[in-house]
Coordinates of C-alpha atoms in Angstrom, one line a residue:
Chain U
M256 CA 22.0 -46.4 -9.2
N257 CA 22.7 -44.0 -6.3
E258 CA 20.7 -42.3 -3.7
K259 CA 19.8 -38.9 -5.0
K260 CA 18.4 -35.8 -3.2
I261 CA 15.3 -34.4 -4.8
L262 CA 15.3 -30.7 -4.8
P263 CA 12.9 -28.0 -6.2
L264 CA 15.3 -26.3 -8.7
T265 CA 15.0 -24.1 -11.7
G266 CA 17.0 -25.2 -14.8
A267 CA 19.4 -22.3 -13.9
Y268 CA 19.9 -23.6 -10.4
A269 CA 20.3 -27.1 -11.7
A270 CA 23.2 -25.9 -13.8
A271 CA 24.7 -24.1 -10.8
E272 CA 24.4 -27.3 -8.7
A273 CA 26.4 -29.2 -11.4
M274 CA 29.0 -26.4 -11.4
R275 CA 29.1 -26.6 -7.6
Q276 CA 29.9 -30.3 -7.7
I277 CA 32.4 -29.9 -10.6
N278 CA 34.0 -27.1 -8.6
P279 CA 35.8 -25.5 -11.6
D280 CA 39.1 -23.5 -11.1
V281 CA 37.8 -20.4 -12.9
V282 CA 34.3 -19.0 -13.7
A283 CA 34.5 -15.8 -15.7
A284 CA 31.1 -14.2 -16.4
Y285 CA 29.3 -11.0 -17.0
P286 CA 27.1 -10.6 -14.0
I287 CA 24.1 -8.7 -15.2
T288 CA 21.4 -9.1 -17.9
P289 CA 21.3 -11.0 -20.2
Q290 CA 23.1 -13.2 -17.7
T291 CA 21.2 -16.1 -16.2
P292 CA 20.5 -16.9 -12.6
I293 CA 23.1 -19.7 -13.1
V294 CA 25.9 -17.2 -12.4
E295 CA 24.0 -15.5 -9.6
R296 CA 23.6 -18.8 -7.7
F297 CA 27.2 -19.9 -8.5
A298 CA 28.5 -16.5 -7.2
Q299 CA 26.7 -17.3 -4.0
F300 CA 28.6 -20.6 -3.7
V301 CA 31.8 -18.8 -4.2
A302 CA 31.0 -16.1 -1.6
D303 CA 30.0 -18.8 0.9
G304 CA 33.2 -20.6 0.3
I305 CA 31.4 -23.8 -0.9
V306 CA 33.6 -24.0 -4.0
D307 CA 37.2 -23.1 -4.5
T308 CA 36.5 -21.3 -7.8
E309 CA 38.2 -18.1 -8.8
M310 CA 35.2 -16.0 -9.9
I311 CA 36.1 -13.3 -12.4
R312 CA 33.4 -10.6 -12.9
V313 CA 34.0 -8.9 -16.2
E314 CA 32.6 -5.9 -18.0
S315 CA 31.2 -7.7 -21.0
E316 CA 30.6 -11.1 -22.4
H317 CA 33.4 -10.5 -24.9
S318 CA 35.7 -10.2 -21.9
A319 CA 34.0 -13.1 -20.1
M320 CA 34.9 -15.5 -22.9
S321 CA 38.3 -13.9 -23.3
A322 CA 39.0 -14.5 -19.6
C323 CA 37.8 -18.1 -19.9
V324 CA 40.2 -18.6 -22.9
G325 CA 43.1 -17.2 -20.9
A326 CA 42.3 -19.3 -17.8
S327 CA 41.7 -22.4 -19.8
A328 CA 45.0 -22.0 -21.8
A329 CA 46.8 -21.5 -18.5
G330 CA 45.6 -25.0 -17.5
A331 CA 42.5 -24.3 -15.4
R332 CA 39.1 -26.1 -15.6
V333 CA 36.8 -23.3 -16.7
M334 CA 33.0 -22.9 -16.9
T335 CA 30.7 -20.0 -17.6
A336 CA 27.1 -19.2 -18.6
T337 CA 25.3 -16.7 -20.8
S338 CA 22.3 -16.1 -23.0
S339 CA 21.0 -14.3 -26.0
A340 CA 22.8 -11.0 -26.7
G341 CA 25.5 -12.1 -24.3
L342 CA 26.4 -15.1 -26.5
A343 CA 26.2 -12.8 -29.5
L344 CA 28.8 -10.5 -28.0
M345 CA 31.1 -13.5 -27.3
W346 CA 31.0 -14.5 -31.0
E347 CA 34.6 -13.6 -31.9
V348 CA 36.1 -15.3 -28.9
L349 CA 33.9 -18.4 -29.3
G350 CA 36.0 -19.3 -32.3
V351 CA 39.2 -18.6 -30.4
A352 CA 38.1 -21.0 -27.6
S353 CA 37.5 -23.8 -30.1
G354 CA 40.4 -22.9 -32.4
L355 CA 42.8 -23.1 -29.4
R356 CA 41.1 -26.4 -28.4
L357 CA 40.1 -25.2 -24.9
P358 CA 37.6 -27.4 -23.1
I359 CA 35.4 -24.7 -21.7
V360 CA 31.9 -25.6 -20.7
M361 CA 29.3 -22.9 -21.1
N362 CA 25.6 -23.1 -20.0
I363 CA 23.2 -21.3 -22.4
A364 CA 19.7 -20.3 -21.5
N365 CA 18.4 -20.1 -25.1
R366 CA 16.8 -16.7 -25.7
A367 CA 15.9 -14.5 -28.6
L368 CA 18.3 -12.0 -30.2
S369 CA 17.5 -8.4 -30.8
A370 CA 15.9 -6.6 -32.6
P371 CA 13.0 -6.2 -31.7
I372 CA 14.1 -6.3 -28.1
N373 CA 12.9 -9.6 -26.5
I374 CA 14.0 -11.6 -23.6
H375 CA 12.1 -14.9 -24.1
C376 CA 12.9 -18.4 -25.2
D377 CA 14.2 -18.8 -28.7
H378 CA 17.1 -20.9 -30.1
S379 CA 18.5 -18.2 -32.4
D380 CA 21.4 -17.5 -30.0
S381 CA 23.1 -20.9 -29.9
M382 CA 21.9 -21.8 -33.4
G383 CA 23.8 -18.8 -34.7
A384 CA 26.9 -20.3 -33.0
R385 CA 26.5 -23.7 -34.4
D386 CA 29.4 -23.5 -36.9
L387 CA 32.0 -22.2 -34.5
S388 CA 33.3 -25.7 -33.5
W389 CA 31.6 -25.9 -30.1
I390 CA 29.9 -29.1 -29.2
Q391 CA 26.3 -28.4 -28.5
I392 CA 24.1 -30.4 -26.1
Y393 CA 20.4 -29.6 -25.7
S394 CA 18.3 -30.3 -22.6
E395 CA 14.6 -31.0 -22.2
N396 CA 14.3 -30.2 -18.5
A397 CA 16.3 -29.1 -15.5
Q398 CA 17.3 -32.7 -14.7
E399 CA 18.9 -33.0 -18.1
V400 CA 20.6 -29.7 -17.6
Y401 CA 22.3 -31.0 -14.5
E402 CA 23.3 -34.3 -15.9
H403 CA 24.4 -32.8 -19.3
N404 CA 26.8 -30.6 -17.4
L405 CA 28.5 -33.6 -15.8
L406 CA 28.8 -35.3 -19.2
A407 CA 30.0 -32.1 -20.9
I408 CA 32.9 -31.4 -18.7
R409 CA 34.3 -34.9 -19.3
L410 CA 33.6 -34.7 -23.0
A411 CA 35.3 -31.3 -23.4
E412 CA 38.4 -32.4 -21.5
H413 CA 38.8 -35.8 -23.1
K414 CA 42.3 -35.7 -24.7
D415 CA 40.9 -36.8 -28.1
V416 CA 38.3 -34.1 -28.1
L417 CA 39.5 -30.9 -26.4
L418 CA 36.7 -28.8 -27.7
P419 CA 34.4 -26.4 -25.8
V420 CA 30.9 -27.4 -25.1
M421 CA 27.6 -25.5 -24.8
V422 CA 24.9 -27.0 -22.6
C423 CA 21.6 -25.5 -23.8
Q424 CA 18.3 -25.1 -22.0
D425 CA 15.2 -23.2 -22.8
G426 CA 15.4 -19.6 -21.5
F427 CA 12.7 -18.9 -18.8
I428 CA 10.7 -22.1 -19.6
T429 CA 13.5 -24.2 -18.2
S430 CA 15.9 -21.7 -16.7
H431 CA 13.3 -20.0 -14.5
G432 CA 10.8 -22.9 -14.0
V433 CA 11.1 -24.9 -10.8
E434 CA 10.8 -28.7 -11.0
N435 CA 12.0 -31.8 -9.3
V436 CA 15.7 -32.4 -9.8
G437 CA 17.6 -35.3 -8.4
I438 CA 21.1 -34.4 -7.3
F439 CA 23.5 -37.2 -6.9
P440 CA 25.9 -37.3 -4.0
D441 CA 28.9 -35.0 -4.3
D442 CA 31.6 -37.7 -3.8
I443 CA 30.1 -39.9 -6.6
V444 CA 29.8 -37.0 -9.0
R445 CA 33.3 -35.7 -8.2
N446 CA 34.6 -39.2 -8.7
F447 CA 32.9 -39.3 -12.1
V448 CA 34.1 -35.9 -13.1
G449 CA 37.7 -36.3 -11.9
E450 CA 40.4 -33.8 -12.0
Y451 CA 41.4 -31.9 -15.1
E452 CA 44.9 -32.7 -16.1
P453 CA 45.8 -30.9 -19.3
E454 CA 48.6 -32.3 -21.4
K455 CA 49.7 -28.9 -22.6
F456 CA 49.1 -25.6 -20.8
L457 CA 50.7 -22.2 -20.5
L458 CA 51.7 -22.4 -16.8
N459 CA 53.7 -25.5 -17.3
I460 CA 57.2 -24.0 -17.3
N461 CA 58.8 -27.4 -17.9
D462 CA 57.1 -27.8 -21.2
P463 CA 56.7 -24.3 -22.7
V464 CA 54.0 -24.0 -25.4
T465 CA 52.5 -21.3 -27.5
F466 CA 48.8 -20.8 -27.7
G467 CA 47.3 -18.9 -30.6
P468 CA 50.2 -18.3 -32.9
L469 CA 49.8 -16.7 -36.4
E470 CA 49.0 -19.3 -39.0
L471 CA 48.5 -17.9 -42.4
T472 CA 48.3 -19.9 -45.6
D473 CA 50.9 -22.3 -44.2
Y474 CA 49.0 -24.0 -41.3
Y475 CA 45.6 -22.5 -40.6
F476 CA 43.9 -25.0 -42.9
E477 CA 45.5 -28.0 -41.2
T478 CA 44.4 -26.7 -37.8
K479 CA 40.8 -26.4 -38.9
R480 CA 41.0 -29.9 -40.3
Q481 CA 42.1 -31.1 -36.9
Q482 CA 39.1 -29.5 -35.3
E483 CA 36.9 -31.5 -37.6
E484 CA 38.7 -34.6 -36.6
A485 CA 38.1 -33.8 -32.9
M486 CA 34.4 -33.3 -33.6
D487 CA 34.2 -36.6 -35.3
K488 CA 35.9 -38.3 -32.4
A489 CA 33.5 -36.5 -30.0
R490 CA 30.6 -38.5 -31.3
K491 CA 31.8 -41.9 -30.1
I492 CA 33.3 -40.4 -26.9
F493 CA 30.0 -38.7 -26.1
L494 CA 28.3 -42.1 -26.0
E495 CA 31.1 -43.7 -24.0
I496 CA 31.0 -41.0 -21.3
G497 CA 27.2 -41.1 -21.4
K498 CA 27.3 -44.9 -20.7
E499 CA 29.6 -44.2 -17.7
L500 CA 27.2 -41.5 -16.4
S501 CA 24.2 -43.9 -16.9
R502 CA 25.7 -46.1 -14.2
I503 CA 25.3 -43.3 -11.8
T504 CA 22.0 -41.8 -12.9
G505 CA 20.2 -44.8 -14.5
R506 CA 19.3 -42.7 -17.5
E507 CA 20.5 -43.0 -21.0
Y508 CA 22.4 -40.4 -23.0
G509 CA 22.0 -41.2 -26.7
Y510 CA 22.5 -38.7 -29.4
F511 CA 18.7 -38.3 -29.3
E512 CA 15.7 -39.8 -27.6
A513 CA 13.4 -41.7 -29.9
Y514 CA 10.0 -41.7 -28.3
E515 CA 7.4 -44.1 -29.7
T516 CA 9.2 -43.9 -33.1
K517 CA 9.5 -47.6 -33.9
D518 CA 6.2 -48.1 -35.7
A519 CA 5.4 -44.4 -36.1
D520 CA 3.8 -43.1 -39.4
V521 CA 4.6 -39.6 -38.3
I522 CA 7.6 -38.3 -36.3
I523 CA 8.1 -34.8 -35.0
V524 CA 11.7 -33.7 -34.5
V525 CA 12.2 -31.1 -31.9
M526 CA 14.7 -30.0 -29.2
N527 CA 14.6 -28.8 -25.6
S528 CA 11.5 -28.3 -23.5
T529 CA 9.0 -28.6 -26.4
A530 CA 10.0 -32.3 -26.7
G531 CA 8.4 -32.9 -23.3
T532 CA 5.2 -31.2 -24.4
A533 CA 5.3 -33.2 -27.6
K534 CA 5.6 -36.5 -25.7
V535 CA 2.4 -35.7 -23.8
V536 CA 0.7 -35.2 -27.1
V537 CA 2.1 -38.5 -28.5
D538 CA 0.8 -40.4 -25.5
R539 CA -2.7 -38.9 -26.0
M540 CA -2.7 -39.6 -29.7
R541 CA -1.4 -43.1 -29.3
A542 CA -4.3 -43.8 -26.9
D543 CA -6.5 -42.9 -29.9
G544 CA -4.6 -45.4 -32.1
K545 CA -2.6 -42.8 -34.0
K546 CA 1.0 -43.9 -34.8
V547 CA 3.0 -40.8 -33.9
G548 CA 6.4 -40.3 -32.3
V549 CA 8.9 -37.7 -31.3
L550 CA 12.6 -37.5 -31.9
K551 CA 14.3 -35.3 -29.4
I552 CA 17.8 -34.3 -30.4
R553 CA 20.3 -34.1 -27.6
L554 CA 23.6 -33.8 -29.5
F555 CA 23.3 -31.2 -32.2
R556 CA 27.1 -30.6 -32.7
P557 CA 28.6 -32.9 -33.8
F558 CA 25.4 -34.0 -35.6
P559 CA 24.6 -37.7 -35.7
Y560 CA 23.4 -38.0 -39.3
E561 CA 23.5 -41.7 -39.8
E562 CA 21.9 -42.6 -36.6
I563 CA 19.1 -40.1 -37.1
A564 CA 18.4 -41.3 -40.6
D565 CA 18.1 -44.8 -39.2
V566 CA 15.3 -43.8 -36.9
L567 CA 13.5 -41.6 -39.3
K568 CA 13.7 -43.6 -42.5
N569 CA 10.8 -45.9 -41.9
A570 CA 8.3 -43.2 -41.0
K571 CA 6.0 -41.8 -43.7
V572 CA 6.1 -38.2 -42.8
I573 CA 8.5 -36.2 -40.6
G574 CA 7.8 -32.7 -39.2
V575 CA 10.7 -30.7 -38.0
L576 CA 10.0 -28.0 -35.5
D577 CA 12.7 -25.3 -35.3
R578 CA 12.7 -22.5 -32.7
S579 CA 15.0 -20.4 -34.8
M580 CA 15.3 -19.4 -38.4
S581 CA 18.1 -19.3 -41.0
F582 CA 16.6 -16.4 -42.9
G583 CA 16.5 -17.1 -46.6
A584 CA 17.4 -20.7 -46.1
N585 CA 16.1 -23.9 -44.5
A586 CA 15.8 -23.7 -40.7
P587 CA 18.8 -25.2 -38.8
I588 CA 17.3 -28.5 -37.5
Y589 CA 15.3 -29.0 -40.7
S590 CA 18.4 -28.7 -42.8
E591 CA 20.3 -31.3 -40.8
I592 CA 17.3 -33.7 -41.0
K593 CA 17.1 -33.3 -44.7
N594 CA 20.8 -33.9 -45.0
S595 CA 20.5 -37.0 -42.9
L596 CA 18.0 -38.6 -45.2
Y597 CA 19.8 -37.8 -48.5
D598 CA 21.8 -41.1 -48.4
S599 CA 18.9 -43.1 -47.2
E600 CA 17.1 -45.4 -49.6
R601 CA 13.8 -44.8 -48.0
K602 CA 13.0 -41.1 -47.9
P603 CA 10.0 -40.0 -45.8
K604 CA 8.2 -36.8 -46.7
L605 CA 9.5 -33.7 -44.8
Q606 CA 7.8 -30.6 -43.5
S607 CA 9.6 -27.6 -41.9
Y608 CA 7.8 -25.8 -39.1
I609 CA 9.0 -22.6 -37.3
F610 CA 7.5 -22.1 -33.8
G611 CA 8.0 -20.2 -30.6
L612 CA 10.2 -17.3 -31.8
G613 CA 10.6 -14.7 -29.1
G614 CA 8.9 -16.9 -26.6
R615 CA 5.6 -17.3 -28.4
E616 CA 3.8 -20.0 -26.4
I617 CA 3.6 -23.5 -27.8
Y618 CA 0.6 -25.5 -26.7
E619 CA -0.2 -29.2 -26.8
R620 CA -3.0 -28.4 -29.1
D621 CA -0.6 -26.7 -31.6
I622 CA 1.6 -29.9 -31.6
E623 CA -1.5 -32.1 -32.0
K624 CA -2.6 -30.0 -35.0
V625 CA 0.9 -30.4 -36.6
F626 CA 0.6 -34.2 -36.1
E627 CA -2.9 -34.3 -37.6
E628 CA -1.7 -32.3 -40.6
L629 CA 1.2 -34.6 -41.1
L630 CA -1.0 -37.7 -40.7
E631 CA -3.1 -36.4 -43.5
G632 CA 0.1 -36.2 -45.6
K633 CA -0.1 -32.4 -45.9
V634 CA 3.5 -31.4 -46.7
S635 CA 5.2 -28.9 -48.9
N636 CA 8.6 -27.5 -49.5
K637 CA 7.6 -24.2 -47.9
K638 CA 8.1 -23.4 -44.3
K639 CA 5.0 -23.4 -42.1
Y640 CA 4.6 -21.4 -38.9
V641 CA 3.0 -22.6 -35.7
G642 CA 1.2 -20.0 -33.6
L643 CA 1.9 -17.1 -35.9
R644 CA -0.6 -14.4 -36.8
E645 CA -0.4 -14.1 -40.6
Chain X
M136 CA -9.7 -36.3 -12.0
K137 CA -6.9 -34.7 -14.0
D138 CA -3.4 -36.3 -13.7
I139 CA -2.0 -32.9 -13.0
F140 CA -3.4 -30.4 -10.5
E141 CA -2.9 -26.9 -11.9
I142 CA -3.0 -23.5 -10.2
R143 CA -2.8 -20.1 -11.7
I144 CA -1.9 -17.1 -9.5
H145 CA -2.7 -13.6 -10.5
G146 CA -0.8 -10.8 -8.7
R147 CA 1.2 -7.7 -9.3
G148 CA 5.0 -7.6 -9.5
G149 CA 6.4 -7.4 -6.0
Q150 CA 3.4 -9.0 -4.2
G151 CA 5.0 -12.4 -3.9
A152 CA 3.0 -14.4 -6.4
K153 CA 6.1 -16.2 -7.4
T154 CA 7.0 -17.0 -3.8
A155 CA 3.5 -18.3 -3.2
A156 CA 3.7 -20.7 -6.1
Q157 CA 7.1 -21.8 -4.9
L158 CA 5.8 -22.4 -1.3
I159 CA 3.0 -24.5 -2.8
V160 CA 5.2 -26.7 -4.9
E161 CA 8.0 -27.1 -2.4
S162 CA 5.5 -28.3 0.2
A163 CA 4.1 -30.7 -2.4
L164 CA 7.6 -32.0 -3.3
V165 CA 8.2 -32.9 0.4
K166 CA 5.2 -35.2 0.1
G167 CA 6.8 -37.0 -2.9
K168 CA 4.9 -35.2 -5.6
H169 CA 6.2 -34.1 -9.0
I170 CA 6.0 -30.3 -9.3
Q171 CA 6.4 -27.3 -11.6
A172 CA 6.3 -23.6 -10.7
F173 CA 6.9 -21.0 -13.4
P174 CA 6.0 -17.4 -13.8
E175 CA 4.8 -15.9 -17.1
Y176 CA 7.7 -13.6 -17.5
G177 CA 7.6 -10.1 -18.8
P178 CA 10.0 -7.4 -18.0
E179 CA 9.6 -7.5 -14.2
R180 CA 8.0 -4.3 -13.1
S181 CA 6.8 -3.6 -9.6
G182 CA 3.0 -3.2 -9.7
A183 CA 2.4 -4.6 -13.1
P184 CA -0.1 -7.5 -13.5
M185 CA 1.7 -10.8 -13.6
V186 CA 0.8 -14.5 -13.6
T187 CA 2.5 -17.5 -12.1
F188 CA 1.7 -21.1 -12.4
A189 CA 2.0 -24.3 -10.3
R190 CA 1.5 -27.9 -11.2
I191 CA 1.4 -30.9 -8.8
S192 CA 1.2 -34.5 -9.9
D193 CA 1.8 -38.1 -8.8
K194 CA 3.6 -38.7 -12.1
P195 CA 6.5 -36.9 -13.7
I196 CA 5.3 -33.7 -15.4
R197 CA 6.5 -33.4 -19.0
T198 CA 4.4 -30.7 -20.5
Y199 CA 5.7 -27.2 -20.7
Q200 CA 2.7 -25.4 -22.1
P201 CA 1.3 -22.6 -19.9
V202 CA -1.6 -23.7 -17.7
T203 CA -4.7 -23.3 -19.8
N204 CA -7.3 -25.0 -17.7
P205 CA -6.4 -24.4 -14.0
D206 CA -8.1 -26.3 -11.2
V207 CA -7.6 -23.3 -9.0
V208 CA -7.2 -19.6 -9.7
M209 CA -5.8 -17.4 -6.9
V210 CA -6.1 -13.7 -7.1
I211 CA -3.7 -11.9 -4.8
D212 CA -4.6 -8.4 -5.8
P213 CA -8.4 -7.8 -6.1
T214 CA -7.9 -4.7 -8.3
L215 CA -6.9 -7.2 -11.0
L216 CA -10.6 -8.3 -11.3
D217 CA -11.2 -5.1 -13.1
I218 CA -8.5 -5.5 -15.7
V219 CA -7.7 -9.2 -16.2
D220 CA -10.0 -12.0 -17.1
V221 CA -9.0 -14.1 -14.1
T222 CA -11.5 -16.9 -14.6
K223 CA -10.3 -17.7 -18.2
G224 CA -10.2 -21.5 -18.6
L225 CA -11.4 -22.1 -15.1
D226 CA -14.0 -24.9 -15.1
E227 CA -17.3 -23.9 -13.4
Q228 CA -18.0 -27.5 -12.4
N229 CA -14.7 -28.4 -10.7
G230 CA -12.7 -25.2 -10.6
V231 CA -12.2 -23.0 -7.6
L232 CA -11.7 -19.2 -7.6
I233 CA -9.9 -17.8 -4.5
V234 CA -9.8 -14.0 -4.1
N235 CA -8.0 -11.8 -1.6
T236 CA -10.8 -9.5 -0.7
P237 CA -12.9 -8.5 2.3
K238 CA -16.0 -8.8 0.1
S239 CA -18.3 -11.8 0.1
P240 CA -17.9 -14.7 -2.4
E241 CA -21.3 -13.8 -3.7
K242 CA -20.1 -10.3 -4.6
I243 CA -17.1 -11.7 -6.4
K244 CA -19.4 -14.1 -8.3
E245 CA -21.5 -11.1 -9.3
K246 CA -18.4 -9.2 -10.4
T247 CA -16.6 -11.9 -12.3
G248 CA -19.7 -13.8 -13.7
F249 CA -18.0 -17.0 -12.5
K250 CA -20.6 -19.5 -11.3
G251 CA -18.4 -22.1 -9.8
R252 CA -17.0 -22.5 -6.2
T253 CA -15.7 -19.1 -5.1
C254 CA -13.8 -18.4 -1.9
T255 CA -12.8 -15.1 -0.4
V256 CA -10.5 -14.2 2.4
D257 CA -9.2 -10.8 3.5
A258 CA -5.5 -11.8 3.2
T259 CA -4.4 -8.1 3.0
G260 CA -6.3 -7.3 6.3
I261 CA -4.8 -10.4 8.0
S262 CA -1.3 -9.6 6.9
I263 CA -1.5 -5.9 8.0
D264 CA -2.9 -7.2 11.3
L265 CA -0.3 -9.8 12.0
L266 CA 2.7 -8.8 10.0
G267 CA 2.2 -5.0 10.0
V268 CA 2.7 -5.0 6.2
N269 CA 0.6 -5.7 3.1
M270 CA 2.0 -9.1 2.1
P271 CA -1.1 -11.2 1.2
N272 CA 0.8 -13.9 -0.6
T273 CA 1.3 -16.2 2.5
P274 CA -2.1 -15.8 4.1
I275 CA -3.9 -16.6 0.9
L276 CA -2.2 -20.0 1.0
G277 CA -4.4 -20.8 4.0
A278 CA -7.4 -20.3 1.8
L279 CA -6.0 -22.6 -0.8
I280 CA -5.5 -25.3 1.8
K281 CA -9.1 -24.9 3.1
A282 CA -10.6 -24.9 -0.4
T283 CA -8.7 -27.9 -1.9
E284 CA -7.2 -31.1 -0.6
I285 CA -3.9 -30.6 -2.3
L286 CA -1.9 -29.7 0.8
E287 CA -2.3 -29.8 4.5
I288 CA -1.6 -26.8 6.7
K289 CA 1.4 -28.4 8.4
D290 CA 3.1 -28.9 5.0
I291 CA 3.0 -25.1 4.3
E292 CA 4.0 -24.3 7.9
E293 CA 7.1 -26.5 7.6
K294 CA 8.1 -24.8 4.3
I295 CA 7.5 -21.3 5.7
R296 CA 9.7 -22.1 8.7
E297 CA 12.4 -23.5 6.5
R298 CA 12.4 -20.7 4.1
F299 CA 11.8 -17.7 6.4
L300 CA 13.4 -18.6 9.8
K301 CA 16.9 -17.6 8.8
K302 CA 15.9 -14.6 6.8
I303 CA 13.4 -12.9 9.1
G304 CA 13.7 -14.6 12.5
E305 CA 11.5 -16.6 14.8
E306 CA 8.9 -13.9 15.6
K307 CA 8.1 -12.9 12.0
T308 CA 8.1 -16.5 10.8
N309 CA 5.6 -17.4 13.5
A310 CA 3.5 -14.4 12.4
N311 CA 3.5 -15.7 8.9
I312 CA 2.3 -19.1 10.0
Q313 CA -0.4 -17.4 12.1
C314 CA -1.5 -15.6 8.9
V315 CA -1.9 -18.9 7.1
R316 CA -3.9 -20.4 10.0
R317 CA -6.2 -17.3 10.4
A318 CA -6.8 -17.2 6.6
Y319 CA -7.7 -20.9 6.8
N320 CA -10.3 -20.3 9.5
E321 CA -11.7 -17.1 7.9
V322 CA -12.3 -18.3 4.4
K323 CA -15.8 -17.6 3.1
E324 CA -17.2 -19.9 0.4
S325 CA -20.1 -19.8 -1.9

């Protein structure tokens, strides 16, 4: 492990610190709301000459992602950040980035989508983009945001992956909350991150290539099949790069963190900052002899079905807490958990919970109540809502 | 003793409640503590009531729920006493209420109905006196230091120097430090 500097940073500034160390060739971003302080801080690094990055301020997020696509196709290492409606406005171009196999890394501060107008934490933005062939990594705290960025850039640029990556953190709760963040020395991080050396890129005049040609009934399907292949490969490569990063940070980067799950009767599945709150509840309930645990998902795309089923199958009851909805259908995480367990011989009971939409506060007592309910075996095939006025 | 020391600061947008929380936790971080500081975000409007939180602990802080049972409540703007239930969740046995006001702690107890330890300091008066502007957020930190053992005055002084020196120069930085010291000495408690 290496000597790290402990700084008081928000999740947004932790992302910017990672970007400073990565020193991307191009950052294209929309500079005002719903932008995050990530870009504000990074723009300061650019202005101060601390990084060599070409910063492109554009007139919309659609243009931001378009500029990222162009720069990445040209052969640059590219990063950006957005949130909420900004991500929504990028939608069309998100698919272009992944379809062209461009390893762009984008930080997301997860925030609600309009309407009604709301600025607070909610996972609807990135969950809505879950089927656009972007790898998605979710972060519990600012420390994870920092480290996930380092992992993400290597994963995206791996020659067998070449897919864009979103590094997600909870809007405001993480992005604007100050906490202790350990920053590893620049030289060690830069050595880990390395230089981006694309095999094919537009500015290589010795090996001319076309990006984004027309593919109709002839080849489109095959191209999409290749994206799936890349996602599949990303699973293993995620773990490999994670192991390498562990040697610097001393922390582990599994697909998920299984907290007190081994002998647990009840497990709650949750992502981002609420996993931290849930762990506090687990410790308290464990002290009272209650066998409860938390499964915090780190890698949501590609989804680690088998490994998750392996952790969950021995529990009696699983509660899945989603901070977004898929209206008229099962909530995103709940769906995947249910899918994971279909092939399992042992099938725990499942309950879907929706919580925290639009930043509605989630308290330890709420999570404790969910655990108590599940310990009593109270499950149904209907969604339940935490902290909602009915 | 709780594992985590929790502070809730009531202010109005633009009064520097966020900066106050940040100065507190950054000073604690230097002492090797684990920290959290986070505002309760609304659309940021100058003058609107707002709340910000700080947590300090010897162990890593994993919870992300808003602070429900603070050890200390600091009220930067005394007019909030009329419109916000500032003592909500504040324990009368162990909690401390700190209010920026020229009034006596007894008067504040009467007004809020809070029966626990109450401290008052005229942070506004001190800041107008020494800084020439109404910025009570740094002086009130002197009251926090006096009322609790969470930080020492030199911790905050170092942070103020580090944070302000480049921005506002030697003279104003020293004036800010003077504010903290004077507030520390002038706190009234009941």
